[in-house]
Short mmCIF file of C-alpha atoms and ligand atoms in Angstrom, two decimals:
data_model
loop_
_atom_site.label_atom_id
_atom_site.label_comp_id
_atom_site.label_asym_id
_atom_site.label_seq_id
_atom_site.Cartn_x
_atom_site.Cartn_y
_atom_site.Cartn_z
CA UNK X 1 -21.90 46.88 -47.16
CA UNK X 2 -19.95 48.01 -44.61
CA UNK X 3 -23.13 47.69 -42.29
CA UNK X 4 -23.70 44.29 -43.06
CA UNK X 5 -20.15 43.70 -42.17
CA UNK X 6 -20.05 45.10 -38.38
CA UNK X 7 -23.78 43.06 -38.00
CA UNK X 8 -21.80 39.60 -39.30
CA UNK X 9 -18.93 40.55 -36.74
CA UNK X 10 -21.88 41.41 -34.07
CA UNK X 11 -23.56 38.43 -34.33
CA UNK X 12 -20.04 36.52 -34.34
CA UNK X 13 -18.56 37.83 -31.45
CA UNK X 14 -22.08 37.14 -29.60
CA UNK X 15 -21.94 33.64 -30.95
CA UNK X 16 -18.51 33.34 -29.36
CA UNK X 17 -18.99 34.68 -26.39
CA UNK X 18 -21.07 34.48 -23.46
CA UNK X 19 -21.14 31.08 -22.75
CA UNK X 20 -19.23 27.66 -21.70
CA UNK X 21 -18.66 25.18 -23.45
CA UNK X 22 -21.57 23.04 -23.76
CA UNK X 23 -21.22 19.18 -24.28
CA UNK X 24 -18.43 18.33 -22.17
CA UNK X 25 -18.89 17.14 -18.43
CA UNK X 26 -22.41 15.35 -19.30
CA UNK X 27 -20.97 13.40 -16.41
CA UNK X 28 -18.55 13.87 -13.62
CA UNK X 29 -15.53 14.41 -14.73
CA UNK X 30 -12.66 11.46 -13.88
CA UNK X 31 -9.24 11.47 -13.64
CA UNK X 32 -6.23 11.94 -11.25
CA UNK X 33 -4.25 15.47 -10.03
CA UNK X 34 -0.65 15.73 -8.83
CA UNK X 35 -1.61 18.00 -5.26
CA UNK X 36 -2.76 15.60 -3.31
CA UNK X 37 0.46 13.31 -3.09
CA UNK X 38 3.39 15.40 -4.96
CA UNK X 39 1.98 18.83 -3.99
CA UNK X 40 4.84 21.66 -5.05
CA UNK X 41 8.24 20.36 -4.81
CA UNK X 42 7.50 16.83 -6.18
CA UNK X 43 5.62 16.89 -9.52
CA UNK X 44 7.64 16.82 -12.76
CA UNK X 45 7.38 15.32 -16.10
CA UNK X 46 8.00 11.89 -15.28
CA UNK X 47 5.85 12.07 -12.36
CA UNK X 48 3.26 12.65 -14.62
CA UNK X 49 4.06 10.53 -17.73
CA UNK X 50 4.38 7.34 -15.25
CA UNK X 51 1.20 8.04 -14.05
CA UNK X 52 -0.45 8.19 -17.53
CA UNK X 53 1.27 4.83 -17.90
CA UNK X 54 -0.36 3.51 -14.27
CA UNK X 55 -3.65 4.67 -15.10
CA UNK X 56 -3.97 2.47 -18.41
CA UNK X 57 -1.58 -0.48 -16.71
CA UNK X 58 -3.94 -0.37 -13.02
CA UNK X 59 -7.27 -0.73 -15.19
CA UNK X 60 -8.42 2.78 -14.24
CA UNK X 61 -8.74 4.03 -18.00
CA UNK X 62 -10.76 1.35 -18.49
CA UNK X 63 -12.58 1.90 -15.38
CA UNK X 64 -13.33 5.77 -17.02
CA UNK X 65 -10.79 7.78 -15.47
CA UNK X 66 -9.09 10.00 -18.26
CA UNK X 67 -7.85 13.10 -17.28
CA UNK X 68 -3.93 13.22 -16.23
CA UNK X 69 -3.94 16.83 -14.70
CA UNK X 70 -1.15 18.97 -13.47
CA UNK X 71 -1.79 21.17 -10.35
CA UNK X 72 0.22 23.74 -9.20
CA UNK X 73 4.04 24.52 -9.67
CA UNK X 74 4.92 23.77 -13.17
CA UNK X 75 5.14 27.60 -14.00
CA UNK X 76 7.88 29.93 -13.64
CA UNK X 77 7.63 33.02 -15.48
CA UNK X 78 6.35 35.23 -18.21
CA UNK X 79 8.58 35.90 -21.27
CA UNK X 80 8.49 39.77 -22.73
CA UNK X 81 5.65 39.10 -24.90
CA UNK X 82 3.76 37.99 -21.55
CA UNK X 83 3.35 34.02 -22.52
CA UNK X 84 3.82 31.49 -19.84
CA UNK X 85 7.67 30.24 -18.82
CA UNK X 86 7.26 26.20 -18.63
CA UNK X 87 9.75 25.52 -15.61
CA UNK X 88 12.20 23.31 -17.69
CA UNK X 89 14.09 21.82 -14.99
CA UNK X 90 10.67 20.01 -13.82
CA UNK X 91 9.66 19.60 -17.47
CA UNK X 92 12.40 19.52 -19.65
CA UNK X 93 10.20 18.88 -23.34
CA UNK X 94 7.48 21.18 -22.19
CA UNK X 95 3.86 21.02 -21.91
CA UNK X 96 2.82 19.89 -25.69
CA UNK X 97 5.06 16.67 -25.24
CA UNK X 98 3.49 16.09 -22.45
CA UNK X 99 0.00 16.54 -24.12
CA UNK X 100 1.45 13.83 -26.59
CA UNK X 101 1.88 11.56 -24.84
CA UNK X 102 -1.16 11.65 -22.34
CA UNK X 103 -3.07 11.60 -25.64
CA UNK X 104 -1.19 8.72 -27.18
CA UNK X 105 -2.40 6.66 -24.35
CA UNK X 106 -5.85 7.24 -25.07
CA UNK X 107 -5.96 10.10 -21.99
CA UNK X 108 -6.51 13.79 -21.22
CA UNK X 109 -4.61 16.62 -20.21
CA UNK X 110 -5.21 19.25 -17.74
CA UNK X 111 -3.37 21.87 -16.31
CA UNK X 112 -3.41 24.60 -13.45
CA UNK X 113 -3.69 28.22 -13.19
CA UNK X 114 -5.20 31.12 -11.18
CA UNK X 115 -7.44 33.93 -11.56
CA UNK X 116 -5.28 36.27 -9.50
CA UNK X 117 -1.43 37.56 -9.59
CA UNK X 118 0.08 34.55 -8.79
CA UNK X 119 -0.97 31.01 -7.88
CA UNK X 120 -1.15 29.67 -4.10
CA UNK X 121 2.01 28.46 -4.23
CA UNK X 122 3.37 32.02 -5.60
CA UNK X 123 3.94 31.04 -8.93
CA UNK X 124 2.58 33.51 -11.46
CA UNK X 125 -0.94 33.69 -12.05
CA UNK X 126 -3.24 34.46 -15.16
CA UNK X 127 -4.51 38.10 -14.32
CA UNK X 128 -4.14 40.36 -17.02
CA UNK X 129 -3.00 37.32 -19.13
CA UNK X 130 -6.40 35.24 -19.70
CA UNK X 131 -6.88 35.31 -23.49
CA UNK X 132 -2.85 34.57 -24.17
CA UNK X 133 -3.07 31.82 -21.28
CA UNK X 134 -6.19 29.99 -23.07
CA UNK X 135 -4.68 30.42 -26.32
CA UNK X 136 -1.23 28.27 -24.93
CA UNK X 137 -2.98 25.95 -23.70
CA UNK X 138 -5.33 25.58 -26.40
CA UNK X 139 -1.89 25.13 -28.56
CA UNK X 140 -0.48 22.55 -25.95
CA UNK X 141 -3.72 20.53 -26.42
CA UNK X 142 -5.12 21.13 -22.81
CA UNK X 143 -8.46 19.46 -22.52
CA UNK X 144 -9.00 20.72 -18.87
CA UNK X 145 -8.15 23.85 -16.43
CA UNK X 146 -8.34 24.47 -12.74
CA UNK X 147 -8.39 27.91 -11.60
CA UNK X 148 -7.50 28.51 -8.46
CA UNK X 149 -8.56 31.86 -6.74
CA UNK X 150 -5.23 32.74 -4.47
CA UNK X 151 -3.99 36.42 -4.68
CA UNK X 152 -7.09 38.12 -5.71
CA UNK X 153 -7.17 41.11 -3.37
CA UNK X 154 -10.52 42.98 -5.20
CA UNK X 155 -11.17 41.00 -7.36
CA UNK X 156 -14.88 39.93 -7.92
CA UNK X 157 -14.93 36.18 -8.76
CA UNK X 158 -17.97 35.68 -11.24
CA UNK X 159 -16.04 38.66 -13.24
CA UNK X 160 -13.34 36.89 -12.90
CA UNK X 161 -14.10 33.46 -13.74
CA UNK X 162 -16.13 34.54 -16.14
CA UNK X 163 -13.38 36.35 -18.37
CA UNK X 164 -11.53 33.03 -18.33
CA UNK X 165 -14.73 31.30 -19.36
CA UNK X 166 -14.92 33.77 -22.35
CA UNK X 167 -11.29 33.09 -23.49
CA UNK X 168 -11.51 29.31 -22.83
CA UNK X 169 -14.60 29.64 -25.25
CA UNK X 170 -12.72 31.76 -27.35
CA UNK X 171 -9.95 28.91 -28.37
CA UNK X 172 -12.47 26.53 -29.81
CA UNK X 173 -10.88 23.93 -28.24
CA UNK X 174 -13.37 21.91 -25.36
CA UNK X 175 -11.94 22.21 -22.34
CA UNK X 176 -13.19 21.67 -19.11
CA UNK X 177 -13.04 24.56 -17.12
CA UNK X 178 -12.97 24.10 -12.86
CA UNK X 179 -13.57 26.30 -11.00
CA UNK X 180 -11.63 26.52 -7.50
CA UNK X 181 -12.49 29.28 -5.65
CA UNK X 182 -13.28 27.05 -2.57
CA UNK X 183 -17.07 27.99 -2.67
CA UNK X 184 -16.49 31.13 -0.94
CA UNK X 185 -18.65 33.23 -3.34
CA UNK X 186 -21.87 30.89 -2.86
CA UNK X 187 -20.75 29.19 -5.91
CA UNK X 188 -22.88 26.95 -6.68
CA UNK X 189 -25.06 29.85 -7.15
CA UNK X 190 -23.43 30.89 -10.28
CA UNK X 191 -20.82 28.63 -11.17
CA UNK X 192 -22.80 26.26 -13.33
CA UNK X 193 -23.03 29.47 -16.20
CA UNK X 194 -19.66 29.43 -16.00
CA UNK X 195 -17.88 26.34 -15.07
CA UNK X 196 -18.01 22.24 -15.62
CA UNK X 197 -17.18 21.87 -11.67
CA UNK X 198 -16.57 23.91 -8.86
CA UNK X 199 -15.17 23.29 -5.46
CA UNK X 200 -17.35 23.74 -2.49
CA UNK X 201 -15.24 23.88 0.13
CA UNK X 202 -11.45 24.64 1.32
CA UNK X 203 -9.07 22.19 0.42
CA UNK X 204 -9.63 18.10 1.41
CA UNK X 205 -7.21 16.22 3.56
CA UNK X 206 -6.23 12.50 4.22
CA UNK X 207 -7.98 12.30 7.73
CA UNK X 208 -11.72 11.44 8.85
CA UNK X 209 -12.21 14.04 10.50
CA UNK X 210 -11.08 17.65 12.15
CA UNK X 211 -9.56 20.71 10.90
CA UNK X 212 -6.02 21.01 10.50
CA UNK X 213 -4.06 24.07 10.25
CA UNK X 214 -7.70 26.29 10.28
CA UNK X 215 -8.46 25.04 6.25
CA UNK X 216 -7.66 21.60 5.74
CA UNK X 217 -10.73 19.55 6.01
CA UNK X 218 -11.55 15.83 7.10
CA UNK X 219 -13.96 13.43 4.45
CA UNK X 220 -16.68 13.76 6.87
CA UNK X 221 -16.66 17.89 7.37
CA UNK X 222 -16.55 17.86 3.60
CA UNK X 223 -19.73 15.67 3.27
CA UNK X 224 -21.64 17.51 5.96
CA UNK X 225 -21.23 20.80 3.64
CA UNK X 226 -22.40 19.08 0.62
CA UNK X 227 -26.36 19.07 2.07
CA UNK X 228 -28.21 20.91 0.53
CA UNK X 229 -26.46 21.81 -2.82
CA UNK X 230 -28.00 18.70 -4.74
CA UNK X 231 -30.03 21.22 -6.71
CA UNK X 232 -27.48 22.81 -8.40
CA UNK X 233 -25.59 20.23 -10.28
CA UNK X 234 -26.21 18.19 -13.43
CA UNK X 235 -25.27 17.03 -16.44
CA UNK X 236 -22.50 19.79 -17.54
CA UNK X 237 -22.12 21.36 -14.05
CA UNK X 238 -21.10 19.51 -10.59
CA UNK X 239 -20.70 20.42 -7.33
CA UNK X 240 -16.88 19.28 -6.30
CA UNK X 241 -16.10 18.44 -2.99
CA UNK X 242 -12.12 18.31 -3.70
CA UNK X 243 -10.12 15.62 -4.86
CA UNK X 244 -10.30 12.00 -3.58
CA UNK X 245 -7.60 11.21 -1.11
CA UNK X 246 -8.60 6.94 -1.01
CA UNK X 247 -5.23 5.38 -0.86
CA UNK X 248 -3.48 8.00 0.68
CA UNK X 249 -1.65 7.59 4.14
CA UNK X 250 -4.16 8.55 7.45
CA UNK X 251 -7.23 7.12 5.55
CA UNK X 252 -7.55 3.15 6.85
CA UNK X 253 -9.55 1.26 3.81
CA UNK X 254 -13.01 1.43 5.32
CA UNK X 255 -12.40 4.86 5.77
CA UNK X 256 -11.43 5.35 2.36
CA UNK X 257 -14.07 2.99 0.91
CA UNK X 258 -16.63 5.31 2.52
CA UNK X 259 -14.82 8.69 1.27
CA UNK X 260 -15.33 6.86 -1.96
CA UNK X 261 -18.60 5.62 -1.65
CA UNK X 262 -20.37 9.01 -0.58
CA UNK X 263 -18.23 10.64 -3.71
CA UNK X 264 -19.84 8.77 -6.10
CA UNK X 265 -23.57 9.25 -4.20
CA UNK X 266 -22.90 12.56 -4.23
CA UNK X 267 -22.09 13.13 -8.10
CA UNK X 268 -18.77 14.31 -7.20
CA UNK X 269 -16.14 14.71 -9.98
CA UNK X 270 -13.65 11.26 -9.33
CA UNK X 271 -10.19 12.95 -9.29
CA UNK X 272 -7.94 10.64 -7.30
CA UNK X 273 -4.96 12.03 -5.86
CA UNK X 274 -2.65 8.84 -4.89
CA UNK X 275 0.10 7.37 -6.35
CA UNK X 276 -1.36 5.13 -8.82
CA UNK X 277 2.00 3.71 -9.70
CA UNK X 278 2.28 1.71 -6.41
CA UNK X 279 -1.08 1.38 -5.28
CA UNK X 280 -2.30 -1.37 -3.03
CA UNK X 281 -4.87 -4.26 -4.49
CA UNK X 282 -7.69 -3.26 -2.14
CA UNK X 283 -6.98 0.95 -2.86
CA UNK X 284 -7.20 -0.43 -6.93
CA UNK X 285 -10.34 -2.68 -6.11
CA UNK X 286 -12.10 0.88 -3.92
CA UNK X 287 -11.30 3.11 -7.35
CA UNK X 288 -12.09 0.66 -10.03
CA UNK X 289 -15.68 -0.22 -8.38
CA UNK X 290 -17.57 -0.36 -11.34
CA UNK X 291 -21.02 -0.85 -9.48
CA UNK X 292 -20.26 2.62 -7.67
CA UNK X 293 -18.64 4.08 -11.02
CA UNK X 294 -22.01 3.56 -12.41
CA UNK X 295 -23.89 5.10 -9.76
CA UNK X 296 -21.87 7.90 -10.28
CA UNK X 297 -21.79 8.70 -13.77
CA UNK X 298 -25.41 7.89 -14.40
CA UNK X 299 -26.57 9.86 -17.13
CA UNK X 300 -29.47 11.18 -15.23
CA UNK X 301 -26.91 13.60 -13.40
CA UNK X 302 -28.67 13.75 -10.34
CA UNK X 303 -26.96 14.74 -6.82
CA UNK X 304 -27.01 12.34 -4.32
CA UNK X 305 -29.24 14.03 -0.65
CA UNK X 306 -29.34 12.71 2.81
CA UNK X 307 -32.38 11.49 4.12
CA UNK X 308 -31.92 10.67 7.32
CA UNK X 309 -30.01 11.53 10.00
CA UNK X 310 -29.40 9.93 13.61
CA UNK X 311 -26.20 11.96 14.77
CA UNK X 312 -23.70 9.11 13.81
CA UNK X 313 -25.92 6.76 11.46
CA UNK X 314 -26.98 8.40 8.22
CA UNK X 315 -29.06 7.24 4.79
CA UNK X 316 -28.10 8.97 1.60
CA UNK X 317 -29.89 8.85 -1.55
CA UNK X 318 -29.25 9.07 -5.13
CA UNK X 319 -31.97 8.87 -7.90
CA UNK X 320 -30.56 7.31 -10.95
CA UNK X 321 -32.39 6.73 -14.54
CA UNK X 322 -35.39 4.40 -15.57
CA UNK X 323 -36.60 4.75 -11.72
CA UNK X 324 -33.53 3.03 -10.07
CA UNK X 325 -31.63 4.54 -6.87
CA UNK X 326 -28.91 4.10 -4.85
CA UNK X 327 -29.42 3.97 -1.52
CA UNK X 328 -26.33 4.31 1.20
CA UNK X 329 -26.55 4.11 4.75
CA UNK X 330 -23.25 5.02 6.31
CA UNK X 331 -21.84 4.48 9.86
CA UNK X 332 -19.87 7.40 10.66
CA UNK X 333 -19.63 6.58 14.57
CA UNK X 334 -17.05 4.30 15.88
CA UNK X 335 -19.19 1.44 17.09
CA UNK X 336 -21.04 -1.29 14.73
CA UNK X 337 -24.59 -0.15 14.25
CA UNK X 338 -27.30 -2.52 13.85
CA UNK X 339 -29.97 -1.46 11.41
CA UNK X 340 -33.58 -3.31 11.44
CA UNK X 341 -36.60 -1.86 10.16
CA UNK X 342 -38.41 -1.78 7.11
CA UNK X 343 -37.56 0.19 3.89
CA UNK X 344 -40.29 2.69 4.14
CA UNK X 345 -38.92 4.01 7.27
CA UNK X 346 -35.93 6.00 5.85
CA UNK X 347 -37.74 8.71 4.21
CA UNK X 348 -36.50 7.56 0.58
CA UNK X 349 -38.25 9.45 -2.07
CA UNK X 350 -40.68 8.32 -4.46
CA UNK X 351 -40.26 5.29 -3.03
CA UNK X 352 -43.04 3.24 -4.98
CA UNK X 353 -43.61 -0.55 -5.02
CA UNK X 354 -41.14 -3.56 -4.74
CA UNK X 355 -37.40 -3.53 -5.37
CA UNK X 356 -35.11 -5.68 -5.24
CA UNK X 357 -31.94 -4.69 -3.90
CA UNK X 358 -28.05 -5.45 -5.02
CA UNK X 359 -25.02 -4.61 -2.67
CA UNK X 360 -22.33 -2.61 -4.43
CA UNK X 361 -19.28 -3.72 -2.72
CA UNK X 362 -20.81 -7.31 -2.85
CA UNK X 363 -23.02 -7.55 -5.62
CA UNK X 364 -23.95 -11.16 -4.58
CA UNK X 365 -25.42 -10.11 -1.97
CA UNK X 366 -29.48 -9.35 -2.81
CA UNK X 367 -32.50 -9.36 -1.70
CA UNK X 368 -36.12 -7.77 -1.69
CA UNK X 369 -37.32 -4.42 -0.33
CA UNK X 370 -40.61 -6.00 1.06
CA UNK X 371 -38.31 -7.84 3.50
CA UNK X 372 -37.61 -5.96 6.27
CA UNK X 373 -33.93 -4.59 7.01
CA UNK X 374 -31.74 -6.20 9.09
CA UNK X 375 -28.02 -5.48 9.01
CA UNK X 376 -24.65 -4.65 10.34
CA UNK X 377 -22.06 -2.19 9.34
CA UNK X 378 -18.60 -1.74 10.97
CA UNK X 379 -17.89 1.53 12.39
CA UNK X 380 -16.50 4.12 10.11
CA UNK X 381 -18.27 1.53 6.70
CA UNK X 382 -21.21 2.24 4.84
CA UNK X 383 -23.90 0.15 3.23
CA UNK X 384 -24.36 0.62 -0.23
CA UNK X 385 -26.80 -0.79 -2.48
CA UNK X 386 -29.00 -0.16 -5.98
CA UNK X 387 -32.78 -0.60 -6.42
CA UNK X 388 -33.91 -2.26 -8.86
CA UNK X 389 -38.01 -1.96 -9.80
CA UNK X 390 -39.15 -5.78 -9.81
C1 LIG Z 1 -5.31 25.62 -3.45
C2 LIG Z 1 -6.28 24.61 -4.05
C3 LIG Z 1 -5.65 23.24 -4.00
C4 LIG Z 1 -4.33 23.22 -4.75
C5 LIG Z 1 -3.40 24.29 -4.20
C6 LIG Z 1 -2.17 24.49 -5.07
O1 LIG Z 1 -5.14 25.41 -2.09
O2 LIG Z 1 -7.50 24.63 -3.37
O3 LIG Z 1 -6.54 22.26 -4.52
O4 LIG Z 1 -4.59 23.46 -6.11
O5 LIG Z 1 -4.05 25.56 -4.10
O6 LIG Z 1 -1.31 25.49 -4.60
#
């Protein structure tokens, strides 16, 4: 009897363990964060319940974006029984109100912590604390975590993340779990046993280009360290290349539009991080692209690779179900380039018979892959289309 008993709780604890959650994440995951725009000192309840409100008034919800998440800065403490301290001065009804209410508009929640002492910002982190920190959230109603990986002098991070993993799991609650330890471990080499997402870089900044203050990185060194990682992500595990910054301040709209573009090529998750309260018409017509939402949450959950590469003039490619693809060829220099030529001279793959092409930022625009190429794009633009077997 008793036998039988510790082989039920064997087999239980075996059944609980081990794993992610499976299920969630099929596609990339979309939504908004507070860093980008209110970083530390600026995010607070009705920060965040105005932009629950903005992302059903803007159209966004019903573009697919759904997850409202909270980065860092909304902890202060622990209490003596080692739970979480809410700061109440930024949120004065606490986390499950604010679960409420992203819920009652048909949204999800996420929240922030960090596998070390304390978070980047110094706020206290979840070492030591992982099954009671999974457990509050799972209470709150927290459908999604970032965990950030400041402040962990010797710590090993697949250990790490893992543990979190296991109490996530442990909740029964599905919650995406992101993982944010910048790619610095080779991450994409584990993460996807662990994790819905994972960051492959340092942290993403509003500018083109350049490095700024040794780990803040332009759109275009991001994309250049996405090549080659295609062949770790899928449906329930994507490569992130940080949050979207389209909207915000040094990005012009081209600039933005291709930040955008390559995003969705690349089967990045869609987190925007601008103020969706007060965006601009043209920043709300980039997100809400539902050509290029398509490309990227196409169920066949395949990574978007580049193909070709003359220095400043590029051709991306991402396979998408029933034999269609997306095709992007993207102008990073700061002249217009002319492109002639026929298709077959890009090096697309499994590129088999006659397609007929449609332009994603101008879907009127179409035409057949048997006729050669002959087009301009603006510096800094891209040219974006979807193939079509005829
Ligand atoms: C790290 C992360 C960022 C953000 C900040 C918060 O830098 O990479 O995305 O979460 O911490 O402090």
């Amino acid at each position: 009897m008793k036998y039988s008993l510790f082989l039920l709780l064997l087999i239980a604890s075996v059944t609980l363990y081990g794993q992610k959650r499976e299920g969630i994440a099929l596609t990339p995951p979309m939504g908004w964060n507070s860093w980008n725009t209110f970083e530390c000192d600026h995010v607070n309840e009705t920060v965040i319940k105005e932009m629950a409100d903005a992302m059903v008034s803007s159209g966004m919800r019903e573009a697919g974006y759904q997850y409202i998440n909270i980065d860092d800065c909304w902890q202060i403490g622990r209490d003596s029984s080692g739970h979480i301290i809410v700061d109440s001065i930024k949120f004065p009804h606490g986390m499950a109100y604010l679960a409420d209410y992203i819920h009652a508009k048909g949204l999800k929640f996420g929240i922030y912590s960090d596998a070390g002492t304390k978070t980047c910002a110094g706020r206290p982190g979840s070492k030591g604390y992982e099954r009671i920190d999974a457990q509050t959230y799972a209470q709150w109603g927290v459908d999604y975590l970032k965990y950030d990986w400041c402040y962990t002098e010797g710590q090993e991070a697949i250990a790490s993340y893992t543990l979190m993993r296991d109490a996530l799991y442990e909740t029964g609650r599905p919650i995406v779990f992101s993982i944010c330890d910048w790619g610095t471990s080779d991450t994409w080499t584990w993460a996807g046993e662990v994790g819905h997402l994972w960051r492959t870089t340092y942290d993403i900044t509003d500018r083109w280009d350049g490095t700024v203050w040794g780990n803040l990185l332009g759109i275009v060194n991001i994309l250049e360290k996405q090549v080659g990682l295609e062949k770790y992500a899928g449906p329930g595990g994507w490569n992130d290349p940080d949050m979207l910054e389209v909207g915000n301040q040094r990005l012009s709209l081209n600039e933005s539009r291709v930040h955008f573009t390559l995003w969705c090529m690349l089967a990045a998750p869609l987190i925007t991080g601008n103020d969706l309260r007060n965006m601009a018409d043209p920043v709300k017509e980039l997100l809400t692209n539902r050509e290029l939402i398509a490309i990227n949450q196409d169920s066949l959950g395949k990574q978007g690779f580049k193909i070709y590469d003359e220095g400043n003039f590029e051709v991306w490619q991402k396979p998408l179900r029933h034999g269609e693809m997306a095709i992007c060829f993207l102008n990073l220099g700061n002249r217009e380039k002319q492109v002639e030529g026929r298709w077959d001279t890009f090096n697309i793959r499994e590129f088999t018979g006659a397609y007929r092409w449609q332009n994603l930022w101008n879907p009127q625009e179409q035409g057949e892959t048997e006729e050669a190429l002959s087009l301009t794009i603006p510096p800094r633009d891209v040219w974006v289309v979807r193939l079509r077997k005829r």
